[in-house]
Coordinates of C-alpha atoms in Angstrom, one line a residue:
Chain A
X1 CA 73.7 98.0 21.6
X2 CA 71.4 101.0 20.5
X3 CA 71.6 102.4 17.1
X4 CA 72.0 106.2 17.4
X5 CA 71.0 108.6 14.6
X6 CA 73.0 111.7 14.6
X7 CA 71.4 114.2 12.5
X8 CA 72.3 117.8 10.8
X9 CA 70.7 120.6 12.7
X10 CA 71.0 122.7 9.7
X11 CA 70.7 122.9 5.7
X12 CA 74.2 123.1 4.2
X13 CA 76.9 121.0 2.3
X14 CA 79.2 118.7 3.8
X15 CA 82.5 120.3 4.5
X16 CA 84.6 118.0 6.0
X17 CA 83.8 114.2 7.3
X18 CA 85.9 113.9 10.4
X19 CA 84.9 110.4 11.6
X20 CA 85.1 107.1 9.7
X21 CA 83.4 103.7 10.5
X22 CA 84.9 101.7 13.4
X23 CA 85.8 104.8 15.2
X24 CA 85.4 105.1 19.0
X25 CA 83.6 108.4 19.8
X26 CA 82.9 110.2 22.7
X27 CA 80.1 112.4 23.6
X28 CA 80.6 116.0 22.1
X29 CA 82.8 114.6 19.3
X30 CA 82.6 116.3 15.7
X31 CA 81.5 113.6 12.9
X32 CA 81.0 115.8 10.3
X33 CA 81.4 119.5 9.5
X34 CA 78.7 121.1 7.6
X35 CA 79.1 124.3 5.7
X36 CA 76.0 126.9 5.9
X37 CA 75.9 130.4 5.5
X38 CA 79.6 130.8 5.0
X39 CA 80.0 129.0 8.8
X40 CA 81.3 125.7 9.6
X41 CA 78.9 123.9 11.7
X42 CA 80.0 121.0 13.3
X43 CA 77.8 117.8 13.9
X44 CA 78.2 116.3 17.2
X45 CA 77.5 113.2 18.6
X46 CA 75.9 113.4 22.1
X47 CA 76.3 109.7 22.7
X48 CA 79.4 107.7 23.1
X49 CA 79.8 104.5 21.1
X50 CA 81.3 103.1 17.6
X51 CA 80.7 104.9 14.5
X52 CA 78.8 102.1 12.1
X53 CA 78.0 104.5 8.9
X54 CA 78.8 107.7 7.6
X55 CA 76.1 108.5 5.3
X56 CA 77.5 111.6 3.7
X57 CA 80.7 112.6 1.8
X58 CA 82.4 115.9 1.1
X59 CA 80.1 118.5 -1.1
X60 CA 77.0 116.5 -0.4
X61 CA 74.1 118.6 0.3
X62 CA 72.4 118.1 3.7
X63 CA 68.9 118.9 4.6
X64 CA 68.0 120.2 8.1
X65 CA 67.2 116.7 10.0
X66 CA 69.0 114.6 7.7
X67 CA 71.0 111.8 9.3
X68 CA 74.4 112.0 8.4
X69 CA 75.8 109.2 10.6
X70 CA 74.9 106.3 12.7
X71 CA 76.5 105.1 16.0
X72 CA 76.6 102.1 18.1
X73 CA 76.0 103.0 21.4
Chain B
X1 CA 36.9 112.1 51.9
X2 CA 38.4 114.5 49.3
X3 CA 42.0 113.8 49.9
X4 CA 41.5 109.9 48.8
X5 CA 41.5 111.3 45.2
X6 CA 39.6 109.0 42.9
X7 CA 40.1 105.9 45.5
X8 CA 43.2 103.6 46.2
X9 CA 42.9 101.8 43.0
X10 CA 42.8 104.9 40.7
X11 CA 45.7 106.4 42.6
X12 CA 47.8 103.0 42.5
X13 CA 47.3 103.0 38.8
X14 CA 48.3 106.5 38.7
X15 CA 51.4 105.9 40.6
X16 CA 52.3 103.0 38.6
X17 CA 52.5 105.0 35.2
X18 CA 55.0 107.1 36.8
X19 CA 52.9 109.9 38.1
X20 CA 52.3 111.6 41.3
X21 CA 48.7 112.5 42.0
X22 CA 47.5 116.1 42.1
X23 CA 47.7 116.7 45.7
X24 CA 51.3 115.3 45.8
X25 CA 52.2 117.5 42.8
X26 CA 51.0 120.5 44.8
X27 CA 52.9 119.5 47.9
X28 CA 55.9 118.9 46.1
X29 CA 55.7 122.2 44.3
X30 CA 54.9 124.5 47.1
X31 CA 56.8 125.5 50.3
X32 CA 56.2 122.9 53.3
X33 CA 52.9 123.4 54.9
X34 CA 51.9 126.3 52.9
X35 CA 48.8 125.2 50.9
X36 CA 45.5 126.4 51.7
X37 CA 42.8 124.4 49.6
X38 CA 39.9 126.2 48.2
X39 CA 36.7 124.5 47.6
X40 CA 37.5 120.9 49.2
X41 CA 33.8 120.0 49.7
X42 CA 32.9 120.1 46.2
X43 CA 32.0 117.4 44.3
X44 CA 29.0 115.0 43.8
X45 CA 27.1 113.6 46.9
X46 CA 24.5 111.5 47.3
X47 CA 22.1 111.2 50.5
X48 CA 19.5 108.7 51.4
X49 CA 16.0 109.5 52.4
X50 CA 16.9 110.7 56.0
X51 CA 19.6 113.0 54.7
X52 CA 22.6 111.1 55.6
X53 CA 25.5 111.1 52.9
X54 CA 25.7 107.6 51.2
X55 CA 28.8 108.5 48.7
X56 CA 30.8 111.2 47.7
X57 CA 32.9 111.8 44.5
X58 CA 35.2 114.8 44.9
X59 CA 35.3 117.2 42.1
X60 CA 38.2 116.3 39.8
X61 CA 40.2 119.8 40.4
X62 CA 42.3 120.4 43.1
X63 CA 43.3 124.3 44.0
X64 CA 44.3 127.1 46.4
X65 CA 47.1 129.2 47.6
X66 CA 50.4 128.5 48.8
X67 CA 53.9 129.5 48.9
X68 CA 56.9 129.5 46.5
X69 CA 60.2 130.6 48.0
X70 CA 58.1 132.7 50.4
X71 CA 55.9 134.4 47.9
X72 CA 52.0 133.6 47.4
X73 CA 51.0 131.8 44.2
X74 CA 47.7 130.4 43.3
X75 CA 48.0 126.6 42.0
X76 CA 45.4 124.3 40.8
X77 CA 45.1 121.0 38.6
X78 CA 42.9 118.3 37.5
X79 CA 42.9 115.1 39.5
X80 CA 43.4 112.5 36.8
X81 CA 42.2 109.8 39.0
X82 CA 38.8 111.0 39.1
X83 CA 37.1 110.3 35.5
X84 CA 40.5 111.5 33.8
X85 CA 40.1 114.7 35.5
X86 CA 37.2 115.7 33.2
X87 CA 34.4 118.5 34.2
X88 CA 32.1 117.6 36.8
X89 CA 29.4 120.4 36.2
X90 CA 29.4 122.2 39.0
X91 CA 27.8 125.9 39.1
X92 CA 31.4 127.5 38.9
X93 CA 34.6 125.9 37.6
X94 CA 37.2 125.3 40.1
X95 CA 40.1 125.7 37.7
X96 CA 41.1 125.6 34.3
X97 CA 39.8 128.3 32.0
X98 CA 37.5 130.3 33.4
X99 CA 37.9 128.9 36.7
X100 CA 38.0 130.2 40.4
X101 CA 41.8 129.9 40.7
X102 CA 42.1 132.1 37.6
X103 CA 40.1 135.0 38.9
X104 CA 42.0 134.5 42.3
X105 CA 45.0 135.0 40.6
X106 CA 43.7 137.7 38.5
X107 CA 42.0 139.7 41.8
X108 CA 45.1 139.1 44.2
X109 CA 47.8 139.9 41.3
X110 CA 49.9 136.7 42.3
X111 CA 51.1 134.0 39.8
X112 CA 49.2 131.2 38.4
X113 CA 50.6 127.4 38.1
X114 CA 48.1 125.2 36.0
X115 CA 49.3 121.4 36.6
X116 CA 47.5 120.1 33.7
X117 CA 46.6 116.4 33.6
X118 CA 42.9 116.5 32.1
X119 CA 41.4 115.4 29.0
X120 CA 38.9 118.2 28.7
X121 CA 35.3 118.1 27.6
X122 CA 33.1 114.8 27.6
X123 CA 30.2 114.1 25.6
X124 CA 28.7 113.1 29.1
X125 CA 28.1 116.7 30.0
X126 CA 25.9 117.3 26.7
X127 CA 23.9 114.3 28.0
X128 CA 23.5 115.7 31.3
X129 CA 22.5 119.3 30.2
X130 CA 20.2 117.6 27.4
X131 CA 21.6 120.4 24.8
X132 CA 24.8 121.1 23.1
X133 CA 26.6 124.9 23.4
X134 CA 28.8 127.0 21.4
X135 CA 32.5 126.6 22.0
X136 CA 33.5 129.4 24.6
X137 CA 30.0 129.5 26.3
X138 CA 29.6 130.3 29.9
X139 CA 32.3 129.4 32.1
X140 CA 34.2 127.6 29.5
X141 CA 35.3 131.1 28.1
X142 CA 39.0 132.0 28.0
X143 CA 38.6 135.8 28.5
X144 CA 40.2 135.4 32.0
X145 CA 43.1 133.4 30.8
X146 CA 43.9 136.0 28.4
X147 CA 43.7 138.8 30.9
X148 CA 46.0 137.1 32.9
X149 CA 48.7 137.2 30.3
X150 CA 49.3 140.9 30.8
X151 CA 48.9 140.7 34.7
X152 CA 50.7 137.9 36.3
X153 CA 52.8 135.3 35.6
X154 CA 51.3 132.3 34.2
X155 CA 52.8 128.8 34.2
X156 CA 51.5 125.5 32.7
X157 CA 53.0 122.3 33.4
X158 CA 51.7 119.4 31.0
X159 CA 51.8 116.4 33.3
X160 CA 49.7 113.7 31.4
X161 CA 47.8 113.5 28.2
X162 CA 45.9 116.5 27.2
X163 CA 43.7 117.5 24.2
X164 CA 41.1 120.2 23.5
X165 CA 40.5 122.9 26.3
X166 CA 43.4 121.9 28.8
X167 CA 45.7 121.9 25.8
X168 CA 44.7 125.5 25.2
X169 CA 44.8 126.1 28.8
X170 CA 48.4 125.0 28.7
X171 CA 49.4 127.5 25.7
X172 CA 47.8 130.3 27.3
X173 CA 50.7 130.9 29.7
X174 CA 54.1 132.8 29.6
X175 CA 56.1 129.7 30.2
X176 CA 55.0 126.0 29.7
X177 CA 56.8 122.6 30.5
X178 CA 55.9 118.9 30.1
X179 CA 57.3 115.7 31.3
X180 CA 59.3 113.6 29.1
X181 CA 57.6 110.3 28.4
X182 CA 54.2 110.4 30.7
X183 CA 53.1 113.6 29.1
X184 CA 51.7 114.2 25.6
X185 CA 49.9 117.3 24.3
X186 CA 47.8 117.7 21.0
X187 CA 44.9 119.3 19.5
X188 CA 43.1 116.0 19.6
X189 CA 44.4 112.7 20.3
X190 CA 45.2 109.3 18.0
X191 CA 41.6 108.0 17.8
X192 CA 40.3 111.3 16.3
X193 CA 43.5 111.5 14.1
X194 CA 42.6 107.8 13.1
X195 CA 39.3 108.5 12.2
X196 CA 40.1 111.7 10.3
X197 CA 43.2 110.6 8.0
X198 CA 43.3 106.9 8.8
X199 CA 46.8 107.4 10.3
X200 CA 47.8 105.3 13.2
X201 CA 49.9 107.2 15.4
X202 CA 50.9 106.3 19.2
X203 CA 50.5 109.4 21.5
X204 CA 53.9 109.9 21.9
X205 CA 54.6 110.2 18.2
X206 CA 51.7 112.7 17.9
X207 CA 52.2 114.7 20.9
X208 CA 55.3 113.8 23.0
X209 CA 58.2 115.9 23.7
X210 CA 60.0 115.4 20.5
X211 CA 57.2 116.8 18.5
X212 CA 55.3 119.5 21.1
X213 CA 58.7 120.8 22.2
X214 CA 61.7 120.1 19.8
X215 CA 60.1 120.3 16.8
X216 CA 56.9 122.5 17.1
X217 CA 57.8 124.6 19.9
X218 CA 54.2 124.4 21.2
X219 CA 55.5 123.7 24.8
X220 CA 58.6 125.7 26.0
X221 CA 60.8 123.2 28.0
X222 CA 61.2 119.4 28.8
X223 CA 61.5 117.8 32.4
X224 CA 62.9 114.5 33.0
X225 CA 60.5 113.7 35.6
X226 CA 57.6 115.3 37.7
X227 CA 59.8 115.9 40.3
X228 CA 62.1 117.8 37.9
X229 CA 59.1 119.5 36.2
X230 CA 58.1 120.9 39.9
X231 CA 61.6 122.1 40.4
X232 CA 61.9 124.0 37.0
X233 CA 58.5 125.8 37.8
X234 CA 59.9 126.7 41.3
X235 CA 62.9 127.9 39.3
X236 CA 61.3 129.9 36.5
X237 CA 59.1 131.8 39.1
X238 CA 62.2 133.0 41.1
X239 CA 63.1 135.3 37.9
X240 CA 59.7 136.7 37.8
X241 CA 58.0 139.5 39.4
X242 CA 54.3 138.9 41.4
X243 CA 52.9 140.8 38.7
X244 CA 53.6 143.6 36.2
X245 CA 53.4 146.3 38.9
X246 CA 56.4 144.9 40.7
X247 CA 60.0 143.9 39.8
X248 CA 61.6 140.5 39.6
X249 CA 63.2 139.7 43.1
X250 CA 67.1 140.2 43.4
X251 CA 68.7 137.1 44.5
X252 CA 72.8 137.5 45.2
X253 CA 74.8 134.2 45.0
X254 CA 78.4 135.6 45.9
X255 CA 79.7 135.9 42.7
X256 CA 81.7 139.1 42.6
X257 CA 80.8 141.6 40.2
X258 CA 84.1 142.2 39.0
X259 CA 85.1 138.5 37.8
X260 CA 86.9 138.9 34.8
X261 CA 87.4 135.5 33.2
X262 CA 90.7 135.3 31.1
X263 CA 88.7 132.4 29.0
X264 CA 86.6 135.1 27.5
X265 CA 89.6 136.6 25.8
X266 CA 90.4 133.9 23.3
X267 CA 86.9 131.9 23.4
X268 CA 86.1 133.4 19.6
X269 CA 88.0 131.6 16.9
X270 CA 90.2 133.8 15.0
X271 CA 88.2 132.5 11.7
X272 CA 84.9 133.9 11.2
X273 CA 83.8 130.7 9.9
X274 CA 84.7 128.4 12.9
X275 CA 81.9 127.8 15.8
X276 CA 82.2 128.3 19.5
X277 CA 80.5 127.6 22.5
X278 CA 78.3 130.6 23.1
X279 CA 76.2 128.9 26.1
X280 CA 80.1 128.6 27.8
X281 CA 80.5 132.4 27.1
X282 CA 77.3 133.3 28.9
X283 CA 78.0 131.2 31.9
X284 CA 81.2 133.1 32.2
X285 CA 79.5 136.3 32.1
X286 CA 76.3 135.9 34.2
X287 CA 76.0 135.0 38.1
X288 CA 77.4 131.9 38.6
X289 CA 74.7 129.0 38.0
X290 CA 72.0 131.4 37.2
X291 CA 71.5 131.1 33.5
X292 CA 68.1 129.3 33.0
X293 CA 67.3 128.6 29.3
X294 CA 64.0 129.2 27.8
X295 CA 63.1 126.8 24.7
X296 CA 66.4 124.9 25.0
X297 CA 65.6 122.7 22.1
X298 CA 63.3 124.4 19.7
X299 CA 65.2 126.9 17.2
X300 CA 68.5 126.1 18.7
X301 CA 70.4 128.8 16.5
X302 CA 69.5 131.2 19.0
X303 CA 69.7 130.8 22.9
X304 CA 67.1 132.5 25.0
X305 CA 67.8 132.3 28.9
X306 CA 66.8 134.4 31.9
X307 CA 69.7 135.0 34.2
X308 CA 71.2 137.0 37.0
X309 CA 73.7 139.7 36.8
X310 CA 74.9 140.9 40.4
X311 CA 71.6 139.4 41.6
X312 CA 69.2 141.5 39.0
X313 CA 67.5 139.6 36.4
X314 CA 68.1 139.9 33.0
X315 CA 66.9 138.6 29.7
X316 CA 69.7 136.8 27.8
X317 CA 69.3 136.6 24.0
X318 CA 72.4 135.0 22.2
X319 CA 72.9 133.7 18.9
X320 CA 74.4 130.2 18.7
X321 CA 77.2 129.5 16.2
X322 CA 77.0 125.8 17.0
X323 CA 74.0 126.0 14.8
X324 CA 75.4 128.7 12.6
X325 CA 73.7 131.7 14.4
X326 CA 71.5 132.2 11.7
X327 CA 68.1 133.7 12.2
X328 CA 65.7 130.9 10.7
X329 CA 61.7 131.4 11.3
X330 CA 62.1 129.0 14.7
X331 CA 65.1 131.3 16.0
X332 CA 62.9 134.6 14.8
X333 CA 59.6 133.4 16.6
X334 CA 61.5 132.3 19.6
X335 CA 63.4 135.7 20.0
X336 CA 60.0 137.6 19.5
X337 CA 58.1 135.5 22.2
X338 CA 61.2 136.0 24.7
X339 CA 61.8 139.6 24.1
X340 CA 57.8 140.2 24.7
X341 CA 58.1 138.0 27.8
X342 CA 60.8 140.1 29.4
X343 CA 59.3 143.3 28.2
X344 CA 55.8 142.5 30.1
X345 CA 57.8 141.7 33.2
X346 CA 60.5 144.8 33.1
X347 CA 63.4 142.4 32.8
X348 CA 65.9 144.1 31.0
X349 CA 67.5 142.7 27.7
X350 CA 71.0 141.5 26.9
X351 CA 71.9 140.5 23.4
X352 CA 75.1 138.7 22.6
X353 CA 75.1 139.0 19.1
X354 CA 76.9 136.8 16.4
X355 CA 74.4 137.0 13.6
X356 CA 75.4 136.7 9.8
X357 CA 71.7 137.3 9.1
X358 CA 68.5 135.7 8.1
X359 CA 68.6 132.2 7.1
X360 CA 68.5 131.9 3.1
X361 CA 67.3 129.8 0.6
X362 CA 63.9 128.2 -1.0
X363 CA 63.1 126.3 2.2
X364 CA 63.6 129.2 4.4
X365 CA 61.6 131.6 2.0
X366 CA 58.8 129.2 2.4
X367 CA 58.8 129.0 5.8
X368 CA 58.1 132.8 5.6
X369 CA 61.7 133.7 7.4
X370 CA 61.2 137.2 6.1
X371 CA 57.5 137.8 8.1
X372 CA 58.8 135.9 11.2
X373 CA 62.2 137.8 10.9
X374 CA 60.7 141.5 10.5
X375 CA 58.2 140.4 13.2
X376 CA 61.2 139.6 15.5
X377 CA 62.5 143.2 14.8
X378 CA 59.1 144.7 15.3
X379 CA 58.7 143.2 18.7
X380 CA 62.1 144.5 19.4
X381 CA 61.2 148.0 18.5
X382 CA 58.2 148.2 20.6
X383 CA 60.1 147.1 23.7
X384 CA 60.0 149.5 26.8
X385 CA 63.0 147.7 28.9
X386 CA 66.5 149.0 28.2
X387 CA 68.4 146.7 25.8
X388 CA 72.4 146.0 25.8
X389 CA 74.1 144.9 22.9
X390 CA 77.4 143.0 23.0
X391 CA 78.6 142.6 19.6
X392 CA 80.6 139.1 20.0
X393 CA 81.5 138.7 16.3
X394 CA 78.9 139.4 13.4
X395 CA 75.9 141.4 13.2
X396 CA 74.6 141.7 9.7
X397 CA 71.7 142.6 7.8
X398 CA 67.8 142.9 8.7
X399 CA 68.3 140.1 11.7
X400 CA 71.3 142.2 12.9
X401 CA 69.4 145.1 13.2
X402 CA 66.8 143.3 15.9
X403 CA 69.6 143.2 18.3
X404 CA 69.7 146.8 18.7
X405 CA 67.9 149.1 21.1
X406 CA 66.5 151.3 18.4
X407 CA 63.8 152.1 20.6
X408 CA 66.0 153.4 23.3
X409 CA 69.3 154.3 24.1
X410 CA 70.8 152.3 21.2
X411 CA 73.6 151.3 23.6
X412 CA 76.0 149.0 21.9
X413 CA 79.3 147.8 23.0
X414 CA 81.5 145.2 21.1
X415 CA 84.4 142.9 21.6
X416 CA 87.5 143.5 19.2
X417 CA 86.3 140.5 17.4
X418 CA 83.2 142.3 16.3
X419 CA 82.6 143.1 12.7
X420 CA 78.9 144.4 11.1
X421 CA 77.3 145.9 8.2
X422 CA 74.3 145.6 5.8
X423 CA 76.0 142.6 4.4
X424 CA 79.3 140.5 4.8
X425 CA 82.1 142.0 2.5
X426 CA 82.3 138.8 1.0
X427 CA 79.8 138.2 -1.9
X428 CA 78.9 142.0 -1.3
X429 CA 81.6 143.4 -3.4
X430 CA 80.9 141.7 -6.3
X431 CA 77.2 142.7 -6.5
X432 CA 78.4 146.3 -5.7
X433 CA 81.4 146.8 -7.7
X434 CA 80.5 144.5 -10.7
X435 CA 81.2 147.0 -13.4
X436 CA 84.5 148.3 -11.9
X437 CA 85.8 144.5 -11.6
X438 CA 84.6 143.6 -14.7
X439 CA 86.1 146.3 -16.5
X440 CA 89.4 145.7 -14.7
X441 CA 92.4 144.1 -16.6
X442 CA 92.7 141.3 -13.9
X443 CA 89.1 141.0 -12.5
X444 CA 89.9 138.8 -9.8
X445 CA 92.8 140.9 -8.4
X446 CA 90.5 143.9 -8.5
X447 CA 87.9 141.9 -6.6
X448 CA 90.6 141.2 -3.9
X449 CA 91.7 144.7 -3.9
X450 CA 88.2 146.2 -3.2
X451 CA 87.7 143.6 -0.7
X452 CA 90.9 144.5 1.3
X453 CA 90.2 148.1 1.2
X454 CA 86.7 147.8 2.7
X455 CA 87.8 145.1 5.2
X456 CA 90.3 147.8 6.4
X457 CA 87.4 150.1 6.9
X458 CA 85.4 147.2 8.7
X459 CA 87.8 147.5 11.8
X460 CA 85.6 148.0 14.9
X461 CA 87.9 150.6 15.9
X462 CA 87.1 152.9 13.0
X463 CA 83.4 152.6 14.1
X464 CA 84.3 153.2 17.9
X465 CA 86.5 156.3 16.8
X466 CA 83.5 157.5 14.8
X467 CA 81.2 156.7 18.2
X468 CA 79.0 154.6 16.2
X469 CA 79.7 151.9 18.6
X470 CA 79.4 153.4 22.0
X471 CA 82.3 151.1 23.5
X472 CA 84.6 148.7 22.3
X473 CA 85.9 146.6 25.3
X474 CA 88.0 143.7 26.8
X475 CA 85.8 140.5 26.3
X476 CA 87.0 139.9 30.3
X477 CA 85.7 143.3 31.2
X478 CA 82.3 142.3 29.8
X479 CA 80.4 141.1 33.3
X480 CA 81.6 144.1 35.5
X481 CA 80.4 146.5 32.6
X482 CA 77.2 144.9 32.1
X483 CA 76.5 144.8 36.3
X484 CA 77.2 148.3 36.3
X485 CA 74.9 149.7 33.8
X486 CA 72.3 147.0 34.7
X487 CA 72.3 148.4 38.3
X488 CA 72.1 152.1 37.1
X489 CA 69.0 151.3 34.9
X490 CA 66.9 150.1 37.9
X491 CA 65.1 153.5 38.4
X492 CA 64.0 153.4 34.6
X493 CA 62.5 149.8 35.4
X494 CA 60.5 151.5 38.8
X495 CA 59.1 154.3 37.0
X496 CA 57.4 152.6 34.1
X497 CA 55.7 149.5 35.9
X498 CA 52.3 148.5 35.2
X499 CA 50.3 146.9 32.3
X500 CA 51.9 147.4 28.6
X501 CA 49.6 149.2 26.3
X502 CA 50.7 148.0 22.6
X503 CA 49.4 149.6 19.5
X504 CA 49.9 148.4 15.9
X505 CA 49.6 145.5 13.7
X506 CA 52.0 142.9 14.0
X507 CA 53.7 142.2 10.4

């Protein structure tokens, strides 16, 4: 099992957390939604696997490149 | 003897690291049996006292002409299996900056492909010469490399670890690509960095694709392996003319002009806050399979791609709502470079706009978003090719003004989901009507009233009725609409061929 870090591509605040630890996810699934510039920007996993950790909660500020979730894939 | 490269052992080592030799690369790149080598005899020979050849080391650079899709092209690359592709001190360089193959591409007006796999200068040269030289001295200059950028398409492929001169040669190109895992590019490699800062980095950490392509945009595209790299070079050149005096070749794939995809009707979500797949949208509009992204992993808030519409090459610039569609400094740089590339080679541009504006915030200001954003807009004002704007959704502010053909026909069409302005209604109302709102009995209600009033005025139909937007179209009609106008503008392109002379100082 490889540890895969899923990063936010954009600076903003966490709008919604869509996945929880233990969830099975497929490539293209939305883990977290970031609000930035009045837009809801999905943070998507490119790899399938099982969510190990979600590192942010709603309303948290997020920087570009920040790891928001970890997946075992 | 030259075909043996650096000998069987050196070639075996090269192959073991997942690389082809320069001769194998050239063969794989070109149409079969079209390579005509120049300077095969160049190298270091020794003779005995009777004048009989005793040994020969070929020059570590292989070059010549060949064909790609039936069109002539100049190609050259270092032979890493011979002294790591460093110079060999001939009277005339075979390739690299200032080399024969650059002169040939220039004189014949044909594209140049650099297959870069060399480590650049070596202190051995100083030893051989007996003196040191000022950079850019003699045959090492980049004057020709620079001239070429205004004349013929130049492609650079980084296929090994490159530093110094070959790194510079890679950047002096219209499009560049590097191979994942086996190629690295930097100004100077790990030993130099360690000596300067005491920082110990691997060459992959310093100049692998994650840094050079995804983060820095120093190199444009990534290849999965060498075969993929050579395939992508052929593909890039298929969109390019031979030089600035010719138009790009037309290539039809049988995709009907009147293909109207129902999926386009509801691809944009009702809520302006939600993202959608812009790349899929583009694929539904352009010729099937013709979308070729430039810099796909850098500045991802923007998509820049070469594509065809009814076989004619177009440059596509689209904001990507999956990354907010916001113009950050990376997206701005990417747009400016791509627009300039298309303008140079007479490729008309189509913008698919969904842009809320420039990226705001302290981080973005520190990255010079204003200068980068305005520079992109400045470059846009200087284009000589026709530009179409399809306003898919948002088009706001300083960045929004950069997607419009102000220098030309100012032709913009919108989808019914389009909305635009100097800034969005939300937020803008509070700033402009502060006194009105604050003096109202119920300030919140007053704010909502003004917002609602302005929102009604923001209907795209009102702008179309005022002919302040040239057309409002059914999204499904986008392909036939654009195809017809791109055909109609071809005479314009034919009458403006040649080098572009631009004046002014870029902001």
